[in-house]
Short mmCIF file of C-alpha atoms in Angstrom, two decimals:
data_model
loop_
_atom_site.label_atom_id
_atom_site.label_comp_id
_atom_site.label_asym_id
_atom_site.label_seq_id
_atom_site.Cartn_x
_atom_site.Cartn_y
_atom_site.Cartn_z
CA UNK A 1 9.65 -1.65 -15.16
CA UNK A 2 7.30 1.08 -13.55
CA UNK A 3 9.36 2.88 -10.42
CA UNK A 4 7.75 5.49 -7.94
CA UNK A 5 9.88 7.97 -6.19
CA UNK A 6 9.42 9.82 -3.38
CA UNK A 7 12.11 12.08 -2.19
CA UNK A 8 11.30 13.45 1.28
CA UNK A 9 11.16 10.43 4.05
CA UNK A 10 10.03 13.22 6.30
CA UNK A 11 8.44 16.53 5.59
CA UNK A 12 7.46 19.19 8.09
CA UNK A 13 4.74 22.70 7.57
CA UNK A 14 3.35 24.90 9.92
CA UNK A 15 -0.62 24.86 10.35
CA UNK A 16 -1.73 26.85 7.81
CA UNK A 17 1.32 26.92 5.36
CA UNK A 18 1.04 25.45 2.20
CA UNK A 19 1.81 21.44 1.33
CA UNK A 20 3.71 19.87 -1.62
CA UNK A 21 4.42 16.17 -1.47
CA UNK A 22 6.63 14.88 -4.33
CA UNK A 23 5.92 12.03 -6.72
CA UNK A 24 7.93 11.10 -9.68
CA UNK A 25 7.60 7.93 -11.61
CA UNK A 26 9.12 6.09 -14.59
CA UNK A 27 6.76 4.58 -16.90
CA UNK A 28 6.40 4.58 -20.54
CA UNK A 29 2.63 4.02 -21.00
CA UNK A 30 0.31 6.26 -19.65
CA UNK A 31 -0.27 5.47 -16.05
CA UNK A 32 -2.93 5.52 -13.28
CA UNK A 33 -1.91 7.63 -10.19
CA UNK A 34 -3.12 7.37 -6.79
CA UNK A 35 -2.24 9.20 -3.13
CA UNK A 36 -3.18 6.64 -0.35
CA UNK A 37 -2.93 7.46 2.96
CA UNK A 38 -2.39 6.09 6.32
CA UNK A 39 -3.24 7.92 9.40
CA UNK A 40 -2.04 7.38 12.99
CA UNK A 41 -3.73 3.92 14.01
CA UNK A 42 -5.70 3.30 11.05
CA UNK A 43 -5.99 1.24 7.79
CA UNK A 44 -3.91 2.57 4.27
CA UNK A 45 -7.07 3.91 2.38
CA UNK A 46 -7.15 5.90 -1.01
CA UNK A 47 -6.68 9.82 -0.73
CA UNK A 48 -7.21 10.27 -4.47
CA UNK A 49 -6.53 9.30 -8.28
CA UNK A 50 -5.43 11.12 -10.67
CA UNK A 51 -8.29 9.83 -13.31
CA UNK A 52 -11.02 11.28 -10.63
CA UNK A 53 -9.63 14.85 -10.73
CA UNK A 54 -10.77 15.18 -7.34
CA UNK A 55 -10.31 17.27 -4.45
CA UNK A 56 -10.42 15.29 -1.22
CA UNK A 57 -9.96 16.92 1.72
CA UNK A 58 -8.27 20.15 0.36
CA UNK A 59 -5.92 18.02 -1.29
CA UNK A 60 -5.27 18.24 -4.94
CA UNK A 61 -2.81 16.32 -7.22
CA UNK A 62 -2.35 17.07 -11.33
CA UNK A 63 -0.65 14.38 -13.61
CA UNK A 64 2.22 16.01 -15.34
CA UNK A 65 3.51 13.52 -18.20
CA UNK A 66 6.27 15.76 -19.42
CA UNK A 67 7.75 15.59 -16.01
CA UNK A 68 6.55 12.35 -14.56
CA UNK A 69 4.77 13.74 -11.76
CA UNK A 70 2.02 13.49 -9.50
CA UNK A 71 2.53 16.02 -6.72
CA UNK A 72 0.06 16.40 -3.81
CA UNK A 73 -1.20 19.57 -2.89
CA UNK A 74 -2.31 21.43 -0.38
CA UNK A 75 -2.89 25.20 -0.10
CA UNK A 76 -3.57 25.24 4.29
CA UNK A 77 -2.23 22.55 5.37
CA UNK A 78 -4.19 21.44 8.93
CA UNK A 79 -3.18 19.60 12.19
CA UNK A 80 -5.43 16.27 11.20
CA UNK A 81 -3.20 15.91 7.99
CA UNK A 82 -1.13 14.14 9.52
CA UNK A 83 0.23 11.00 8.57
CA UNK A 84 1.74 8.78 6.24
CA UNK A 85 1.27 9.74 2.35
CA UNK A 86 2.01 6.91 -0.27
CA UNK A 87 2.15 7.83 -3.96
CA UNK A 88 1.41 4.86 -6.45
CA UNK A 89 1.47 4.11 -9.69
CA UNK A 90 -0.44 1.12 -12.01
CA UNK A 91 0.53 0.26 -15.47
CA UNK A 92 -2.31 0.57 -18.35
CA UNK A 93 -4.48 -2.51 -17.97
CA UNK A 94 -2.34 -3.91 -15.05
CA UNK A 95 -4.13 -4.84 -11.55
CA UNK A 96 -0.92 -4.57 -9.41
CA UNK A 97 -0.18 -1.38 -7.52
CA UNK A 98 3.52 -0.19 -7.37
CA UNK A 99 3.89 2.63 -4.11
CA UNK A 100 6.61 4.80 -3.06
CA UNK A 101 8.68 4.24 -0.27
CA UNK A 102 6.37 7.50 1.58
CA UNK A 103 6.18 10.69 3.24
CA UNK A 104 5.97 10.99 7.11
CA UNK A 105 3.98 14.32 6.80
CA UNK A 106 4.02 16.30 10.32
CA UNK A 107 2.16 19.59 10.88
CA UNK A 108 3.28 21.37 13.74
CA UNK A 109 0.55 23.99 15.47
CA UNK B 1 -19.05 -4.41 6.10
CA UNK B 2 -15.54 -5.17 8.32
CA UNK B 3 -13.42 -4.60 5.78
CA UNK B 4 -10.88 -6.64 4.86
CA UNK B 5 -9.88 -8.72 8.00
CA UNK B 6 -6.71 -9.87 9.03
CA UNK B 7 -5.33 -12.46 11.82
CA UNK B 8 -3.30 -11.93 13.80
CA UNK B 9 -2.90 -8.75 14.48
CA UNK B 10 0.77 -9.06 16.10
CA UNK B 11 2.40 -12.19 15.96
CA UNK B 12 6.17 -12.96 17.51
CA UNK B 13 8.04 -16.30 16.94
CA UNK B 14 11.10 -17.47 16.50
CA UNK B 15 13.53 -17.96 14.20
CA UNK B 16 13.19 -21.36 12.02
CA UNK B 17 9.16 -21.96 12.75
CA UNK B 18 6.89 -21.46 10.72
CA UNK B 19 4.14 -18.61 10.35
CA UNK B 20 1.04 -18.28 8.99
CA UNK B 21 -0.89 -14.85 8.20
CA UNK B 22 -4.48 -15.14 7.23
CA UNK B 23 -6.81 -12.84 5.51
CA UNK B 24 -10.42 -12.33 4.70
CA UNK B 25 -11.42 -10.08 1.92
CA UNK B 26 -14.40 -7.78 1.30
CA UNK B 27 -17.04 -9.82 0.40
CA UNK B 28 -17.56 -9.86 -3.45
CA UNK B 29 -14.30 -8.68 -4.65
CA UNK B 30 -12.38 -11.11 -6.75
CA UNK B 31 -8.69 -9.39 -6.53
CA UNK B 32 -6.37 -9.72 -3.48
CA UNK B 33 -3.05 -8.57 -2.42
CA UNK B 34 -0.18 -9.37 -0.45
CA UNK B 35 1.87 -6.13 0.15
CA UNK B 36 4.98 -6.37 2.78
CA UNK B 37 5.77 -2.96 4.51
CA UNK B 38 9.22 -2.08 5.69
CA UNK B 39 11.52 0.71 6.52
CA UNK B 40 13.53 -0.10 4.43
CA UNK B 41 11.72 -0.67 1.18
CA UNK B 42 8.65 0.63 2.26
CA UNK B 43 5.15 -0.73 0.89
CA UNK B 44 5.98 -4.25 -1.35
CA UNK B 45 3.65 -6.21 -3.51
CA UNK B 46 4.50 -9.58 -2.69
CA UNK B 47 1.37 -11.67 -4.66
CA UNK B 48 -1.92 -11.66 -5.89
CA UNK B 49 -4.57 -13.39 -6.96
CA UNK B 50 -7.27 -12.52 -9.51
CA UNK B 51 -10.75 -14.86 -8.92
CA UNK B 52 -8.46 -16.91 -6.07
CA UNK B 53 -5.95 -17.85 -8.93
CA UNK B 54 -2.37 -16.55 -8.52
CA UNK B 55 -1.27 -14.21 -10.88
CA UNK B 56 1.52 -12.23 -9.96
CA UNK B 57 3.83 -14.06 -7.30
CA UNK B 58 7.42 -12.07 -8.64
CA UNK B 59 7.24 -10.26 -5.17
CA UNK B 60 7.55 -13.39 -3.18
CA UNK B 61 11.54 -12.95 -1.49
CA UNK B 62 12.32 -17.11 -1.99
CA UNK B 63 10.93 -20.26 -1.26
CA UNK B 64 9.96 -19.78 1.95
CA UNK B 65 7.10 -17.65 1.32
CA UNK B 66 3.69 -19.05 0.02
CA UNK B 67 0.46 -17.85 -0.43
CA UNK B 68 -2.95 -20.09 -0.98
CA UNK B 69 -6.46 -18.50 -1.90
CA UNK B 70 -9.08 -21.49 -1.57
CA UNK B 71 -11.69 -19.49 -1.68
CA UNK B 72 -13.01 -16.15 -2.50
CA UNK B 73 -13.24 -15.66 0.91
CA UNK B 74 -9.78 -16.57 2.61
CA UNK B 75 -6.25 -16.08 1.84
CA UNK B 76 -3.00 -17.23 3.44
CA UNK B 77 0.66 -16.38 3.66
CA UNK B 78 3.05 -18.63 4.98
CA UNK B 79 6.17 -18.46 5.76
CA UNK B 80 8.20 -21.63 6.43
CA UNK B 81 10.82 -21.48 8.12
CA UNK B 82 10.86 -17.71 9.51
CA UNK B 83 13.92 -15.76 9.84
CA UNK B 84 14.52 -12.24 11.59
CA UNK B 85 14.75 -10.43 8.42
CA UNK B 86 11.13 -11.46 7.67
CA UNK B 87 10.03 -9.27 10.29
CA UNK B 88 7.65 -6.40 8.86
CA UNK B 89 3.98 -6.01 8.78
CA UNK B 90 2.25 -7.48 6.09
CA UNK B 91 -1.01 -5.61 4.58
CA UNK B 92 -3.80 -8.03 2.73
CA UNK B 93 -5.77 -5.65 0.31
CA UNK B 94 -9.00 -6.50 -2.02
CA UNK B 95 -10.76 -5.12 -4.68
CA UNK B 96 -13.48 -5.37 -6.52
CA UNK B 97 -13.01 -6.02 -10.27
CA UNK B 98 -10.12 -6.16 -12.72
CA UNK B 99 -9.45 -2.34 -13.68
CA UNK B 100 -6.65 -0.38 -12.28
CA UNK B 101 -8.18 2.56 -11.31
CA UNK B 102 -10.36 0.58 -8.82
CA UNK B 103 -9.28 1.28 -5.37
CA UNK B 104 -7.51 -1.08 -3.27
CA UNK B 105 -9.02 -1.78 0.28
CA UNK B 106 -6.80 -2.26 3.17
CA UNK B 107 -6.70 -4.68 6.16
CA UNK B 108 -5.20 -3.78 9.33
CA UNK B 109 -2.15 -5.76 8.76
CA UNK B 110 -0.03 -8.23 10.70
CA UNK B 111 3.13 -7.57 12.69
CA UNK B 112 5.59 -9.72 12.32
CA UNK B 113 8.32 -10.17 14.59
CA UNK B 114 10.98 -12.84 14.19
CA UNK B 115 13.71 -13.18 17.14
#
């Protein structure tokens, strides 16, 4: 069974400081990652995916197999990142999404 | 485009009647999700449907939930009869085709409250 952890509820960074939310999952295939992203009063939407190797918005997330990770990244983190960060994870060939229980991300001025 | 819709937007009741959620996908994409958001467990797949036949329903908590896709165009969730612990809001997502790495669009989702 595929499992997505993340393991701050709540994380908190100065404007301008640098960002890391967590993302570890268990999976024994290879698997497609994705950050989605719910801001204050608006719909979840996709940040990014790991088979993209995008930046979006500053932020930047690398697949690490040998550690089951997908960390997001930020270098400067800004007021309007705000919100609620979901990490997810779909199995090779599957359709269903499986998300992490998120990150309340707050930056403080 | 709207988006994905969904109705209604809040919805309080009480426990034992029944409630129905309805949703409207984006038009032309043939997946759609149920997801259930808590504090608790946070962001749940509950069902979905590929082409408006069910495919996955292992996320539905018990008998009391159902979902029904007539058409590629509407989607419902029912729950019958409600109890207090099915209070949450519940997110209807589409998407266009069958690969993974297709992103999933969100709906506003519904509030449910059940006193």
């Amino acid at each position: 069974a595929q499992r997505v952890t993340q393991p701050e509820k709540l994380l908190s960074v100065f404007k301008g400081a640098p960002v890391e939310l967590k993302c570890n999952y268990s999976y024994s295939g290879s698997p497609e990652l994705f950050w989605y992203v719910q801001y204050s009063r608006q719909r979840l939407q996709l940040l990014l995916r790991h088979i993209s190797r995008e930046s979006i918005k500053g932020f930047t997330a690398d697949l690490n197999k040998g550690e089951t990770s997908f960390h997001l990244k930020k270098p400067f983190a800004q007021e309007e990142d705000s919100a609620m960060y979901y990490c997810a994870l779909s199995a090779q060939g599957a359709q269903k999404l499986v998300f992490g229980q998120g990150t309340r991300l707050t930056i403080n001025p | 485009d709207a988006g994905v819709i969904q109705s209604p937007r809040h919805e309080v009741t009480e426990m034992g009647q029944e409630v129905t959620l309805r949703c409207k996908p984006i038009s032309g994409h043939n997946s759609l999700f149920w997801y259930r958001q808590t504090m608790m467990r946070g962001l749940e797949l509950l069902i979905y449907f590929n082409n408006n036949v069910p495919i996955d329903d292992s996320g539905m908590p018990e008998d009391r939930f159902s979902a029904k896709m007539p058409n590629a165009s509407f989607s419902t969730l029912k729950i019958q009869p409600s109890e207090p612990r099915d209070s949450a809001v519940y997110f209807c997502a589409s998407k266009r085709g069958l690969a993974g790495y297709n992103e999933q669009f969100f709906g506003p989702g519904t509030r449910l409250t059940v006193l």
